[in-house]
């Protein structure tokens, strides 16, 4: 059995709070475990572990499973995470309409709702967000641990969307509005950054460095370095959508010209083949029927080349070789990923090119919801979803 906590063995100087978090995280990693095993893995005494586990059971975060198998002597009572002990409200404001979900402590989505209004203007968006949370609160069957929100744009630590250029949101204070309306802790971050958090959790222990590129109304990336989300000096790490890739190109919502978003966002790809992104579904099959398959493939490949060109710089700067692409265009991902991979291979050091892995996100469109739930779990309990 692996012993993931050896490196952070608790000492007598640790506070009870830290020990509670470590115990809960360990129970979450192990799936099912015993007090004796927790004691062995953390270095805490049996008496201390019993007291910690009792408190976690009392709080409804851990439950007893019954007796395990004995290695000689009395069989141990097994304990596990009480998945249904709390609900987490997770929102994705990057999708249209906005998506909301109730997520349990194991990361399983229990219920989904979507916003009634497709209106994306700041005031209406804020109202729709509050309504969505209220709807989910009414449906929750367990105490709500917190609210996690993934949103497009640059989001500061206080939960203010400083700037979401392609939605026209400026200084939109989601954090204060949500906390005032529900008196619950809220974890609010850029959607691509949360997507990256979800990806690194999915690969817990395997890959500590990853770049996730989210391709929707805009193009954004989330960067995880050493298993930690890199938010950057001004929370704007990963804003690759506004890097200029076409000199003298099309006007961008940010005020510049020829940004990556003007040629590689889903609406840009659709417009390049003459399809209206507001009326044709964001689905390659539906789009091919409107625009022609050959044209669509060419447009996806062109977008892939631009994205690959920008990512080459990120790979060179950070030496991160695992890249996950999360496109919001259904059925068009493989074409994009192939072209991004090919473009990257031609633009980086040949020795590095062979090491780069580019894959399509297996979590698909739920990546941001998973990341939002992970952020709440981590912020509130110090636990990672696995
Ligand atoms: Zn721009």
Tab-separated table of C-alpha atoms and ligand atoms in Angstrom:
chain	number	residue	atom	x	y	z
A	1	UNK	CA	0.000	0.000	0.000
A	2	UNK	CA	1.239	3.498	-0.783
A	3	UNK	CA	1.965	5.811	2.087
A	4	UNK	CA	1.231	9.265	0.687
A	5	UNK	CA	1.487	11.025	4.013
A	6	UNK	CA	4.955	9.904	5.043
A	7	UNK	CA	6.359	13.235	3.868
A	8	UNK	CA	4.057	15.261	6.095
A	9	UNK	CA	4.103	13.224	9.258
A	10	UNK	CA	2.337	15.099	12.032
A	11	UNK	CA	4.300	16.255	15.061
A	12	UNK	CA	3.187	17.189	18.546
A	13	UNK	CA	3.563	20.845	17.568
A	14	UNK	CA	0.824	20.577	14.952
A	15	UNK	CA	-2.479	22.048	15.904
A	16	UNK	CA	-5.531	19.826	16.267
A	17	UNK	CA	-6.978	21.566	13.218
A	18	UNK	CA	-4.058	20.467	11.049
A	19	UNK	CA	-4.355	16.935	12.407
A	20	UNK	CA	-8.075	16.898	11.643
A	21	UNK	CA	-7.381	18.026	8.072
A	22	UNK	CA	-4.634	15.461	7.583
A	23	UNK	CA	-6.808	12.689	8.990
A	24	UNK	CA	-9.712	13.646	6.746
A	25	UNK	CA	-7.439	13.890	3.698
A	26	UNK	CA	-5.966	10.488	4.488
A	27	UNK	CA	-9.427	8.914	4.833
A	28	UNK	CA	-10.347	10.534	1.513
A	29	UNK	CA	-7.234	9.133	-0.236
A	30	UNK	CA	-7.469	5.642	1.218
A	31	UNK	CA	-11.146	5.143	0.441
A	32	UNK	CA	-11.601	2.972	3.496
A	33	UNK	CA	-9.151	2.669	6.337
A	34	UNK	CA	-8.913	1.926	10.044
A	35	UNK	CA	-7.870	4.008	13.014
A	36	UNK	CA	-4.776	1.799	13.402
A	37	UNK	CA	-3.737	2.462	9.824
A	38	UNK	CA	-4.259	6.214	10.192
A	39	UNK	CA	-2.086	6.058	13.297
A	40	UNK	CA	0.621	4.173	11.415
A	41	UNK	CA	0.564	6.526	8.403
A	42	UNK	CA	0.454	9.804	10.329
A	43	UNK	CA	2.604	8.897	13.305
A	44	UNK	CA	-0.139	10.081	15.672
A	45	UNK	CA	-0.939	7.968	18.725
A	46	UNK	CA	-3.924	5.578	18.637
A	47	UNK	CA	-5.652	7.670	21.313
A	48	UNK	CA	-5.159	10.886	19.338
A	49	UNK	CA	-6.470	9.265	16.140
A	50	UNK	CA	-9.537	7.893	17.977
A	51	UNK	CA	-10.345	11.355	19.248
A	52	UNK	CA	-9.856	12.951	15.803
A	53	UNK	CA	-11.966	10.312	14.041
A	54	UNK	CA	-14.721	10.690	16.675
A	55	UNK	CA	-14.856	14.407	15.997
A	56	UNK	CA	-14.988	13.865	12.222
A	57	UNK	CA	-17.812	11.324	12.650
A	58	UNK	CA	-19.687	13.742	14.897
A	59	UNK	CA	-19.330	16.465	12.262
A	60	UNK	CA	-20.773	14.103	9.659
A	61	UNK	CA	-17.631	14.085	7.508
A	62	UNK	CA	-16.559	10.508	8.197
A	63	UNK	CA	-18.640	7.352	8.729
A	64	UNK	CA	-17.998	3.875	10.062
A	65	UNK	CA	-18.274	1.037	7.545
A	66	UNK	CA	-18.253	-2.018	9.807
A	67	UNK	CA	-15.508	-4.494	10.541
A	68	UNK	CA	-12.538	-5.088	8.246
A	69	UNK	CA	-10.387	-8.210	8.044
A	70	UNK	CA	-8.104	-8.957	10.947
A	71	UNK	CA	-4.350	-9.472	10.658
A	72	UNK	CA	-4.567	-11.400	13.934
A	73	UNK	CA	-6.531	-10.191	16.934
A	74	UNK	CA	-9.676	-8.122	16.976
A	75	UNK	CA	-10.844	-7.036	13.478
A	76	UNK	CA	-10.642	-3.247	13.013
A	77	UNK	CA	-13.646	-0.992	12.417
A	78	UNK	CA	-13.222	0.565	9.009
A	79	UNK	CA	-13.970	4.235	8.377
A	80	UNK	CA	-14.522	6.182	5.149
A	81	UNK	CA	-15.410	9.636	3.922
A	82	UNK	CA	-19.123	10.318	4.451
A	83	UNK	CA	-19.773	11.362	0.843
A	84	UNK	CA	-23.286	12.570	1.589
A	85	UNK	CA	-22.287	14.472	4.718
A	86	UNK	CA	-22.093	17.800	2.871
A	87	UNK	CA	-23.214	19.273	-0.417
A	88	UNK	CA	-20.983	21.573	-2.440
A	89	UNK	CA	-22.533	24.069	-4.833
A	90	UNK	CA	-20.417	24.298	-7.993
A	91	UNK	CA	-21.065	26.720	-10.874
A	92	UNK	CA	-19.623	27.156	-14.348
A	93	UNK	CA	-20.308	30.628	-15.748
A	94	UNK	CA	-18.188	29.940	-18.819
A	95	UNK	CA	-20.947	27.890	-20.389
A	96	UNK	CA	-24.102	29.158	-21.968
A	97	UNK	CA	-26.506	28.899	-20.244
A	98	UNK	CA	-24.678	28.967	-16.899
A	99	UNK	CA	-24.395	25.522	-15.321
A	100	UNK	CA	-24.868	24.695	-11.663
A	101	UNK	CA	-24.552	21.473	-9.715
A	102	UNK	CA	-24.722	19.893	-6.291
A	103	UNK	CA	-21.564	17.861	-5.729
A	104	UNK	CA	-20.986	15.458	-2.841
A	105	UNK	CA	-17.745	15.096	-0.890
A	106	UNK	CA	-16.456	12.382	-3.226
A	107	UNK	CA	-16.818	14.711	-6.233
A	108	UNK	CA	-19.907	13.009	-7.616
A	109	UNK	CA	-22.417	15.354	-9.263
A	110	UNK	CA	-25.771	14.692	-7.576
A	111	UNK	CA	-27.906	17.235	-9.301
A	112	UNK	CA	-27.664	19.690	-12.188
A	113	UNK	CA	-29.512	22.850	-13.068
A	114	UNK	CA	-28.944	25.534	-15.644
A	115	UNK	CA	-29.713	29.242	-15.614
A	116	UNK	CA	-33.062	30.217	-17.099
A	117	UNK	CA	-31.719	33.316	-18.826
A	118	UNK	CA	-29.129	33.353	-21.611
A	119	UNK	CA	-28.532	37.084	-20.970
A	120	UNK	CA	-24.822	37.587	-20.359
A	121	UNK	CA	-24.751	41.290	-19.455
A	122	UNK	CA	-23.188	41.917	-16.064
A	123	UNK	CA	-26.331	42.762	-14.043
A	124	UNK	CA	-28.419	39.964	-15.552
A	125	UNK	CA	-25.509	37.529	-15.173
A	126	UNK	CA	-25.188	38.373	-11.497
A	127	UNK	CA	-28.918	37.892	-10.953
A	128	UNK	CA	-28.897	34.580	-12.841
A	129	UNK	CA	-25.938	33.404	-10.738
A	130	UNK	CA	-27.744	34.202	-7.473
A	131	UNK	CA	-30.944	32.489	-8.726
A	132	UNK	CA	-28.963	29.411	-9.734
A	133	UNK	CA	-27.365	29.144	-6.290
A	134	UNK	CA	-30.739	29.681	-4.555
A	135	UNK	CA	-32.252	26.896	-6.664
A	136	UNK	CA	-29.427	24.521	-5.711
A	137	UNK	CA	-29.638	25.514	-2.020
A	138	UNK	CA	-33.327	24.590	-2.075
A	139	UNK	CA	-32.508	21.171	-3.547
A	140	UNK	CA	-29.614	20.314	-1.240
A	141	UNK	CA	-30.164	17.433	1.179
A	142	UNK	CA	-27.099	18.004	3.351
A	143	UNK	CA	-25.499	21.071	4.940
A	144	UNK	CA	-23.816	23.139	2.215
A	145	UNK	CA	-20.052	23.285	2.678
A	146	UNK	CA	-19.509	26.228	0.367
A	147	UNK	CA	-20.005	27.671	-3.079
A	148	UNK	CA	-17.448	27.318	-5.859
A	149	UNK	CA	-17.690	29.412	-9.002
A	150	UNK	CA	-15.642	29.210	-12.169
A	151	UNK	CA	-16.012	32.275	-14.367
A	152	UNK	CA	-14.334	33.628	-17.475
A	153	UNK	CA	-11.983	36.575	-16.988
A	154	UNK	CA	-9.346	37.739	-14.577
A	155	UNK	CA	-10.636	37.084	-11.052
A	156	UNK	CA	-8.887	38.513	-8.002
A	157	UNK	CA	-8.508	36.803	-4.612
A	158	UNK	CA	-11.643	38.569	-3.281
A	159	UNK	CA	-13.785	37.037	-6.018
A	160	UNK	CA	-14.126	40.173	-8.154
A	161	UNK	CA	-14.148	39.589	-11.912
A	162	UNK	CA	-11.721	42.395	-12.705
A	163	UNK	CA	-12.114	42.011	-16.452
A	164	UNK	CA	-13.900	39.491	-18.663
A	165	UNK	CA	-13.376	41.225	-22.005
A	166	UNK	CA	-15.438	38.932	-24.223
A	167	UNK	CA	-18.457	39.215	-21.885
A	168	UNK	CA	-18.066	42.933	-21.198
A	169	UNK	CA	-17.791	42.394	-17.425
A	170	UNK	CA	-15.624	44.890	-15.553
A	171	UNK	CA	-15.153	44.888	-11.760
A	172	UNK	CA	-18.087	42.494	-11.316
A	173	UNK	CA	-18.067	41.697	-7.592
A	174	UNK	CA	-19.387	38.141	-7.600
A	175	UNK	CA	-17.730	37.328	-4.271
A	176	UNK	CA	-19.493	39.988	-2.192
A	177	UNK	CA	-22.859	39.399	-3.881
A	178	UNK	CA	-22.748	35.653	-3.245
A	179	UNK	CA	-21.473	35.892	0.331
A	180	UNK	CA	-24.085	38.561	1.198
A	181	UNK	CA	-26.932	36.594	-0.328
A	182	UNK	CA	-26.135	33.223	1.257
A	183	UNK	CA	-23.802	33.813	4.229
A	184	UNK	CA	-21.650	30.952	3.004
A	185	UNK	CA	-17.971	30.831	2.084
A	186	UNK	CA	-17.407	31.168	-1.657
A	187	UNK	CA	-14.376	30.164	-3.718
A	188	UNK	CA	-14.370	32.080	-6.988
A	189	UNK	CA	-11.724	31.764	-9.669
A	190	UNK	CA	-11.058	31.877	-13.376
A	191	UNK	CA	-12.681	28.909	-15.127
A	192	UNK	CA	-9.546	27.723	-16.919
A	193	UNK	CA	-7.572	27.905	-13.650
A	194	UNK	CA	-10.210	25.737	-11.938
A	195	UNK	CA	-10.137	23.341	-14.894
A	196	UNK	CA	-6.402	22.922	-14.289
A	197	UNK	CA	-7.041	22.257	-10.607
A	198	UNK	CA	-9.523	19.514	-11.536
A	199	UNK	CA	-7.028	17.961	-13.958
A	200	UNK	CA	-4.199	17.789	-11.458
A	201	UNK	CA	-6.549	16.204	-8.891
A	202	UNK	CA	-7.600	13.610	-11.439
A	203	UNK	CA	-3.938	12.677	-11.774
A	204	UNK	CA	-3.158	13.081	-8.070
A	205	UNK	CA	0.400	11.986	-7.450
A	206	UNK	CA	1.132	11.279	-11.128
A	207	UNK	CA	1.538	14.641	-12.780
A	208	UNK	CA	2.319	17.709	-10.719
A	209	UNK	CA	2.720	20.047	-13.689
A	210	UNK	CA	0.042	20.662	-16.275
A	211	UNK	CA	-1.285	23.326	-18.606
A	212	UNK	CA	-5.009	23.128	-19.332
A	213	UNK	CA	-6.347	25.132	-22.260
A	214	UNK	CA	-10.042	25.903	-22.164
A	215	UNK	CA	-11.522	26.820	-25.484
A	216	UNK	CA	-14.975	28.343	-25.448
A	217	UNK	CA	-16.241	31.876	-25.923
A	218	UNK	CA	-12.643	32.842	-25.195
A	219	UNK	CA	-9.345	30.993	-24.948
A	220	UNK	CA	-7.815	30.660	-21.487
A	221	UNK	CA	-5.287	28.451	-19.787
A	222	UNK	CA	-4.717	27.236	-16.253
A	223	UNK	CA	-1.187	26.447	-15.121
A	224	UNK	CA	-0.347	24.053	-12.310
A	225	UNK	CA	3.296	24.011	-11.209
A	226	UNK	CA	4.462	21.600	-8.522
A	227	UNK	CA	0.846	20.526	-7.821
A	228	UNK	CA	-0.138	24.124	-7.027
A	229	UNK	CA	-2.312	26.374	-9.129
A	230	UNK	CA	-0.181	29.242	-10.377
A	231	UNK	CA	-2.473	32.293	-10.258
A	232	UNK	CA	0.268	34.806	-10.972
A	233	UNK	CA	1.082	38.238	-9.600
A	234	UNK	CA	-2.333	39.700	-10.565
A	235	UNK	CA	-4.401	36.479	-10.780
A	236	UNK	CA	-4.070	36.650	-14.564
A	237	UNK	CA	-1.790	33.647	-15.186
A	238	UNK	CA	-2.879	31.728	-18.272
A	239	UNK	CA	-4.582	34.625	-20.070
A	240	UNK	CA	-3.234	33.455	-23.415
A	241	UNK	CA	-6.390	34.500	-25.291
A	242	UNK	CA	-5.124	38.043	-25.660
A	243	UNK	CA	-1.666	37.289	-26.978
A	244	UNK	CA	-1.446	38.766	-30.460
A	245	UNK	CA	-1.001	36.102	-33.121
A	246	UNK	CA	-2.045	37.988	-36.267
A	247	UNK	CA	-0.286	41.293	-36.945
A	248	UNK	CA	-2.913	43.847	-37.908
A	249	UNK	CA	-5.624	41.221	-37.412
A	250	UNK	CA	-9.272	41.479	-36.445
A	251	UNK	CA	-10.355	43.809	-33.612
A	252	UNK	CA	-10.595	41.992	-30.284
A	253	UNK	CA	-13.001	42.673	-27.388
A	254	UNK	CA	-9.968	43.709	-25.302
A	255	UNK	CA	-9.164	46.670	-27.574
A	256	UNK	CA	-6.170	45.125	-29.329
A	257	UNK	CA	-6.053	43.466	-32.728
A	258	UNK	CA	-5.341	39.912	-33.837
A	259	UNK	CA	-5.478	38.249	-30.394
A	260	UNK	CA	-5.565	34.438	-30.157
A	261	UNK	CA	-9.273	34.698	-29.263
A	262	UNK	CA	-10.047	36.374	-32.590
A	263	UNK	CA	-8.897	33.281	-34.488
A	264	UNK	CA	-9.163	30.309	-32.118
A	265	UNK	CA	-12.186	30.763	-29.809
A	266	UNK	CA	-15.233	28.665	-30.655
A	267	UNK	CA	-17.183	31.696	-32.004
A	268	UNK	CA	-14.130	32.678	-34.109
A	269	UNK	CA	-13.864	29.178	-35.582
A	270	UNK	CA	-17.586	29.225	-36.344
A	271	UNK	CA	-17.522	32.662	-37.929
A	272	UNK	CA	-14.560	31.619	-40.102
A	273	UNK	CA	-16.793	29.029	-41.784
A	274	UNK	CA	-19.764	31.376	-42.026
A	275	UNK	CA	-21.769	29.929	-39.106
A	276	UNK	CA	-23.456	32.156	-36.530
A	277	UNK	CA	-22.243	31.101	-33.056
A	278	UNK	CA	-25.446	32.415	-31.489
A	279	UNK	CA	-27.698	30.219	-33.618
A	280	UNK	CA	-25.780	27.106	-34.682
A	281	UNK	CA	-25.056	24.537	-31.907
A	282	UNK	CA	-21.442	24.371	-30.710
A	283	UNK	CA	-21.073	20.897	-32.144
A	284	UNK	CA	-18.784	19.868	-34.994
A	285	UNK	CA	-21.377	17.541	-36.511
A	286	UNK	CA	-24.070	20.224	-36.575
A	287	UNK	CA	-21.525	22.722	-37.835
A	288	UNK	CA	-20.265	20.461	-40.633
A	289	UNK	CA	-23.852	20.147	-41.840
A	290	UNK	CA	-24.046	23.939	-42.136
A	291	UNK	CA	-20.540	24.831	-43.265
A	292	UNK	CA	-19.226	21.685	-44.963
A	293	UNK	CA	-16.923	19.106	-43.436
A	294	UNK	CA	-13.795	20.057	-45.387
A	295	UNK	CA	-14.115	23.727	-44.459
A	296	UNK	CA	-14.742	22.910	-40.822
A	297	UNK	CA	-11.730	20.617	-40.555
A	298	UNK	CA	-9.547	23.293	-42.130
A	299	UNK	CA	-10.871	25.878	-39.640
A	300	UNK	CA	-10.249	23.597	-36.650
A	301	UNK	CA	-6.729	22.875	-37.860
A	302	UNK	CA	-5.998	26.579	-38.358
A	303	UNK	CA	-7.172	27.294	-34.798
A	304	UNK	CA	-5.028	24.400	-33.540
A	305	UNK	CA	-1.946	25.867	-35.214
A	306	UNK	CA	-2.433	29.246	-33.536
A	307	UNK	CA	-2.943	27.624	-30.136
A	308	UNK	CA	0.091	25.376	-30.640
A	309	UNK	CA	2.218	28.393	-31.575
A	310	UNK	CA	1.311	30.223	-28.350
A	311	UNK	CA	1.715	27.103	-26.209
A	312	UNK	CA	5.248	26.571	-27.549
A	313	UNK	CA	6.319	29.631	-25.581
A	314	UNK	CA	4.666	28.355	-22.416
A	315	UNK	CA	6.356	24.962	-22.805
A	316	UNK	CA	9.742	26.608	-23.364
A	317	UNK	CA	9.349	28.962	-20.390
A	318	UNK	CA	7.996	26.456	-17.894
A	319	UNK	CA	9.225	23.063	-19.142
A	320	UNK	CA	5.729	21.671	-18.655
A	321	UNK	CA	5.097	18.826	-21.090
A	322	UNK	CA	1.586	17.684	-20.109
A	323	UNK	CA	-1.070	19.710	-21.878
A	324	UNK	CA	-4.798	19.068	-21.663
A	325	UNK	CA	-7.231	20.652	-24.106
A	326	UNK	CA	-10.817	21.254	-23.045
A	327	UNK	CA	-12.835	22.518	-26.020
A	328	UNK	CA	-16.490	23.459	-25.726
A	329	UNK	CA	-17.118	22.391	-29.284
A	330	UNK	CA	-18.541	18.881	-29.169
A	331	UNK	CA	-17.030	16.282	-31.506
A	332	UNK	CA	-14.345	18.640	-32.788
A	333	UNK	CA	-11.681	18.035	-30.158
A	334	UNK	CA	-9.590	15.351	-31.845
A	335	UNK	CA	-8.890	17.461	-34.912
A	336	UNK	CA	-7.812	20.371	-32.707
A	337	UNK	CA	-5.625	18.284	-30.424
A	338	UNK	CA	-3.828	16.631	-33.365
A	339	UNK	CA	-2.992	19.991	-34.877
A	340	UNK	CA	-1.881	21.540	-31.568
A	341	UNK	CA	0.400	18.541	-30.980
A	342	UNK	CA	1.884	18.781	-34.490
A	343	UNK	CA	2.417	22.540	-34.271
A	344	UNK	CA	4.062	22.297	-30.863
A	345	UNK	CA	6.416	19.588	-32.094
A	346	UNK	CA	7.742	21.852	-34.835
A	347	UNK	CA	8.233	24.864	-32.558
A	348	UNK	CA	10.094	23.584	-29.509
A	349	UNK	CA	13.496	22.048	-28.900
A	350	UNK	CA	13.473	18.646	-30.673
A	351	UNK	CA	14.507	16.917	-27.442
A	352	UNK	CA	11.487	18.470	-25.690
A	353	UNK	CA	9.088	17.801	-28.574
A	354	UNK	CA	9.247	14.051	-28.003
A	355	UNK	CA	8.230	14.472	-24.369
A	356	UNK	CA	5.137	16.587	-24.921
A	357	UNK	CA	1.777	14.922	-24.290
A	358	UNK	CA	-1.295	16.705	-25.564
A	359	UNK	CA	-4.609	15.115	-24.679
A	360	UNK	CA	-8.282	15.910	-24.859
A	361	UNK	CA	-9.786	16.387	-21.404
A	362	UNK	CA	-11.669	13.218	-20.430
A	363	UNK	CA	-13.765	15.225	-17.973
A	364	UNK	CA	-15.207	17.112	-20.927
A	365	UNK	CA	-17.551	19.921	-20.147
A	366	UNK	CA	-17.688	19.073	-16.426
A	367	UNK	CA	-14.069	20.090	-15.888
A	368	UNK	CA	-14.909	23.511	-14.456
A	369	UNK	CA	-17.660	22.143	-12.171
A	370	UNK	CA	-15.165	19.569	-10.855
A	371	UNK	CA	-12.572	22.302	-10.335
A	372	UNK	CA	-15.047	24.573	-8.527
A	373	UNK	CA	-15.983	21.726	-6.159
A	374	UNK	CA	-12.292	20.921	-5.629
A	375	UNK	CA	-11.589	24.550	-4.734
A	376	UNK	CA	-14.331	24.524	-2.049
A	377	UNK	CA	-13.175	21.220	-0.620
A	378	UNK	CA	-9.572	22.366	-0.512
A	379	UNK	CA	-10.350	25.836	0.863
A	380	UNK	CA	-12.794	24.590	3.505
A	381	UNK	CA	-11.436	21.205	4.572
A	382	UNK	CA	-7.967	20.905	3.108
A	383	UNK	CA	-9.167	17.821	1.250
A	384	UNK	CA	-8.615	16.979	-2.378
A	385	UNK	CA	-11.252	15.306	-4.506
A	386	UNK	CA	-10.083	11.981	-5.891
B	1	LIG	ZN1	-7.708	40.548	-27.050
